[in-house]
Amino acid sequence: MITVFGEGRGFRVVWLLEEMGLAYRLRPVDLLVGVEHDAEFLAINPAGFIPAIQDGDVTMVESIAIMEYLIARYGPTPLAPAPHDPAFPAYQQFLHLGEAGLAAIMYIVVVSRNLAPEAERHNWGARKALEIFKNRLRLVTRQLARSPYLAGDRFTAADISVTYALEFAQRSGRFTLGEAEQAYVTRTSERGAYKRAMETCKDTKAWVAKLAGQ
Ligand SMILES: N[C@@H](CCC(=O)N[C@@H](CS)C(=O)NCC(=O)O)C(=O)O
């Protein structure tokens, strides 16, 4: 049984597990209460960030690396084109862009705006991060003008990666998506596996419901 520790970007991992039909359990990690009180989790990830997984003797962090691990170990799956497939380069690029180029950059904006002392909320670093996010997003916009999914006509794990980043920007960064990105997120989040992942990720579900009520 695979254990996923924490929601946040753990949503990507849970969504992938649902898409692949693999058995798992979600073990909540409450960052707001403080991981310093969660010795069991700190034994898994002493760096204290989420998500992490435990799969037998394997423990791992980094949501994209975890997805690559699960696909390599429990695939093959149509969620990951094979290296010789013409869709592979775009797949690989957007799988990583979703975190390195989008979510990780937006994270700086989100923590600055929501957690920084009042006077530091619109600091230079956060403004620069938002500008970088918008620039990186152009790659997504161009790709969506070419194909319905980021690696072509078929939904892949790259779409899990980028959908999470776009929804994170929208929900936590109050970022307004363009028409093409909004239509894309509506399309990807209509999948049964996405909906099941949302049912599992109760904190994420509650957060989304709270935003919808505002
Ligand atoms: N690149 C990492 C980012 C992980 C990350 O920043 N997680 C956030 C929540 S989604 C977190 O744990 N933040 C608290 C911290 O970094 O100490 C991944 O994709 O898993």
Coordinates of C-alpha atoms and ligand atoms in Angstrom, one line a residue:
M1 CA 0.0 0.0 0.0
I2 CA 1.4 3.4 -1.0
T3 CA 1.1 6.2 1.6
V4 CA 0.9 9.8 0.4
F5 CA 1.8 12.3 3.1
G6 CA 0.1 15.7 2.8
E7 CA -2.1 17.4 0.3
G8 CA -1.0 20.6 -1.5
R9 CA 1.1 19.3 -4.4
G10 CA 0.2 15.8 -3.0
F11 CA -3.0 16.4 -5.0
R12 CA -0.9 15.7 -8.1
V13 CA 0.2 12.3 -6.7
V14 CA -3.3 11.3 -5.5
W15 CA -4.7 12.3 -8.9
L16 CA -2.1 10.1 -10.7
L17 CA -2.7 7.2 -8.4
E18 CA -6.4 7.5 -9.1
E19 CA -5.7 7.6 -12.9
M20 CA -3.6 4.5 -12.6
G21 CA -6.0 2.7 -10.3
L22 CA -3.3 2.0 -7.7
A23 CA -4.2 1.4 -4.0
Y24 CA -3.0 4.1 -1.6
R25 CA -3.9 5.9 1.5
L26 CA -3.6 9.7 2.2
R27 CA -2.0 10.5 5.5
P28 CA -2.8 14.2 6.4
V29 CA 0.0 16.6 7.3
D30 CA -1.0 19.9 8.8
L31 CA 1.5 22.5 7.9
L32 CA -0.6 25.2 9.7
V33 CA -0.4 23.4 13.0
G34 CA 3.3 22.9 12.4
V35 CA 5.3 19.9 11.2
E36 CA 7.6 20.2 14.2
H37 CA 4.8 18.5 16.2
D38 CA 4.6 15.6 13.7
A39 CA 7.5 13.3 14.5
E40 CA 6.2 10.5 12.2
F41 CA 6.2 12.8 9.2
L42 CA 9.6 14.3 10.1
A43 CA 11.0 10.8 10.1
I44 CA 9.8 10.5 6.5
N45 CA 10.9 14.0 5.4
P46 CA 13.2 15.8 7.8
A47 CA 12.9 18.9 5.6
G48 CA 9.3 19.1 6.6
F49 CA 7.6 19.9 3.3
I50 CA 4.8 18.0 1.5
P51 CA 4.1 15.8 -0.3
A52 CA 6.1 12.7 0.5
I53 CA 5.4 9.1 -0.2
Q54 CA 6.2 5.8 1.4
D55 CA 6.0 2.7 -0.8
G56 CA 7.5 -0.3 1.1
D57 CA 11.2 0.6 1.7
V58 CA 11.0 3.6 -0.6
T59 CA 10.4 7.1 0.7
M60 CA 10.4 10.0 -1.7
V61 CA 9.7 13.7 -1.9
E62 CA 9.1 16.1 -4.9
S63 CA 5.8 15.7 -6.5
I64 CA 7.1 15.4 -10.1
A65 CA 9.8 12.9 -9.2
I66 CA 7.2 10.9 -7.3
M67 CA 4.9 10.8 -10.4
E68 CA 7.9 9.7 -12.5
Y69 CA 8.7 7.0 -10.0
L70 CA 5.1 5.7 -9.8
I71 CA 4.8 5.7 -13.6
A72 CA 8.2 3.9 -14.0
R73 CA 7.5 1.3 -11.3
Y74 CA 3.8 0.6 -11.9
G75 CA 3.4 1.5 -15.6
P76 CA 3.4 1.4 -18.5
T77 CA 0.5 3.8 -18.7
P78 CA -0.9 6.0 -21.5
L79 CA -0.4 8.9 -19.0
A80 CA 3.3 8.8 -20.1
P81 CA 4.3 8.6 -23.7
A82 CA 7.3 6.3 -24.4
P83 CA 10.6 8.0 -25.2
H84 CA 10.3 7.2 -28.9
D85 CA 6.8 8.7 -29.1
P86 CA 6.7 12.1 -30.9
A87 CA 4.6 13.4 -27.9
F88 CA 7.5 12.6 -25.5
P89 CA 9.5 15.8 -25.6
A90 CA 6.5 18.1 -25.0
Y91 CA 5.3 15.6 -22.3
Q92 CA 8.7 15.8 -20.5
Q93 CA 8.9 19.5 -20.8
F94 CA 5.5 20.4 -19.5
L95 CA 5.6 17.7 -16.8
H96 CA 8.6 19.7 -15.3
L97 CA 7.4 23.2 -16.3
G98 CA 4.3 22.6 -14.2
E99 CA 6.4 22.6 -11.0
A100 CA 9.8 24.3 -11.8
G101 CA 8.4 27.0 -14.1
L102 CA 4.9 27.6 -12.7
A103 CA 3.9 26.2 -9.2
A104 CA 7.3 26.8 -7.6
I105 CA 7.4 30.4 -8.9
M106 CA 3.8 31.1 -7.9
Y107 CA 4.5 29.7 -4.4
I108 CA 6.7 32.8 -3.8
V109 CA 3.8 35.1 -4.7
V110 CA 1.4 33.1 -2.6
V111 CA 3.5 33.0 0.6
S112 CA 4.4 36.6 0.2
R113 CA 0.8 37.8 -0.2
N114 CA -0.7 35.5 2.4
L115 CA 2.0 34.9 5.1
A116 CA 4.5 37.8 5.0
P117 CA 4.3 40.7 7.4
E118 CA 1.9 43.4 5.9
A119 CA 4.7 45.7 4.8
E120 CA 6.5 42.9 2.9
R121 CA 3.6 41.5 1.0
H122 CA 4.3 43.2 -2.3
N123 CA 8.1 42.9 -2.1
W124 CA 10.3 43.0 -5.2
G125 CA 10.9 39.3 -5.2
A126 CA 7.2 38.5 -5.2
R127 CA 6.5 41.0 -8.0
K128 CA 9.4 39.5 -10.0
A129 CA 8.1 36.0 -9.4
L130 CA 4.7 36.9 -10.7
E131 CA 6.3 38.4 -13.8
I132 CA 8.3 35.2 -14.4
F133 CA 5.2 33.1 -13.8
K134 CA 3.3 35.1 -16.5
N135 CA 6.2 34.7 -18.9
R136 CA 6.4 30.9 -18.4
L137 CA 2.7 30.6 -18.8
R138 CA 3.1 31.8 -22.5
L139 CA 4.5 28.3 -23.3
V140 CA 1.2 26.8 -22.0
T141 CA -0.9 29.2 -23.9
R142 CA 0.9 28.6 -27.1
Q143 CA 0.7 24.8 -26.7
L144 CA -3.0 24.9 -26.0
A145 CA -3.5 26.8 -29.2
R146 CA -2.0 23.8 -31.0
S147 CA -3.6 20.9 -29.1
P148 CA -6.2 20.1 -26.4
Y149 CA -3.6 18.7 -24.0
L150 CA 0.0 19.7 -23.4
A151 CA 1.5 16.7 -25.1
G152 CA -1.0 16.5 -27.9
D153 CA -4.4 14.9 -28.3
R154 CA -4.1 12.7 -25.3
F155 CA -4.3 13.5 -21.6
T156 CA -1.0 12.8 -19.8
A157 CA 0.7 13.3 -16.4
A158 CA 2.0 16.6 -17.8
D159 CA -1.6 17.8 -17.6
I160 CA -1.8 16.7 -14.0
S161 CA 1.4 18.7 -13.3
V162 CA 0.2 21.9 -15.1
T163 CA -3.4 21.7 -14.1
Y164 CA -2.3 21.7 -10.4
A165 CA -0.1 24.7 -11.1
L166 CA -2.9 26.7 -12.8
E167 CA -5.4 25.9 -10.1
F168 CA -2.9 26.8 -7.4
A169 CA -2.3 30.2 -9.1
Q170 CA -6.0 30.8 -9.4
R171 CA -7.1 29.7 -6.0
S172 CA -4.2 30.7 -3.8
G173 CA -2.5 33.4 -5.9
R174 CA -5.8 35.0 -7.0
F175 CA -4.4 34.9 -10.6
T176 CA -6.9 35.2 -13.4
L177 CA -6.4 32.6 -16.1
G178 CA -6.9 33.4 -19.8
E179 CA -9.7 31.9 -21.7
A180 CA -7.7 29.0 -23.2
E181 CA -6.2 28.1 -19.8
Q182 CA -9.6 28.2 -18.1
A183 CA -11.2 26.0 -20.7
Y184 CA -8.3 23.6 -20.4
V185 CA -8.6 23.4 -16.6
T186 CA -12.3 22.8 -16.9
R187 CA -11.6 20.0 -19.3
T188 CA -8.9 18.3 -17.2
S189 CA -10.8 18.7 -13.9
E190 CA -13.9 16.9 -15.4
R191 CA -12.0 13.6 -15.3
G192 CA -13.3 11.0 -12.9
A193 CA -9.9 10.5 -11.4
Y194 CA -9.6 14.2 -10.6
K195 CA -13.0 14.1 -8.9
R196 CA -12.0 11.1 -6.8
A197 CA -8.7 12.8 -5.9
M198 CA -10.7 15.8 -4.7
E199 CA -12.9 13.6 -2.5
T200 CA -9.8 12.1 -1.0
C201 CA -8.1 15.4 -0.4
K202 CA -10.5 16.8 2.1
D203 CA -8.5 19.9 3.0
T204 CA -8.2 20.8 -0.7
K205 CA -11.9 20.2 -1.1
A206 CA -12.8 22.4 1.8
W207 CA -10.5 25.1 0.5
V208 CA -12.2 25.0 -2.9
A209 CA -15.7 25.1 -1.4
K210 CA -14.7 28.1 0.8
L211 CA -13.4 30.0 -2.2
A212 CA -16.6 29.2 -4.2
G213 CA -18.7 30.6 -1.3
Q214 CA -16.7 33.9 -1.3
Ligands
LIG1 N1 8.8 21.1 -5.5 C1 8.1 20.5 -4.4 C2 7.5 21.7 -3.7 C3 6.9 21.2 -2.3 C4 6.3 22.4 -1.6 O1 6.7 23.5 -1.7 N2 5.3 22.1 -0.8 C5 4.6 23.1 0.0 C6 3.1 22.8 0.2 S1 2.4 22.3 -1.3 C7 5.2 23.0 1.4 O2 5.3 21.9 2.0 N3 5.6 24.1 2.0 C8 6.2 24.2 3.3 C9 7.7 24.3 3.2 O3 8.2 24.4 2.1 O4 8.3 24.3 4.3 C10 7.1 19.5 -4.9 O5 6.7 19.6 -6.1 O6 6.8 18.6 -4.2

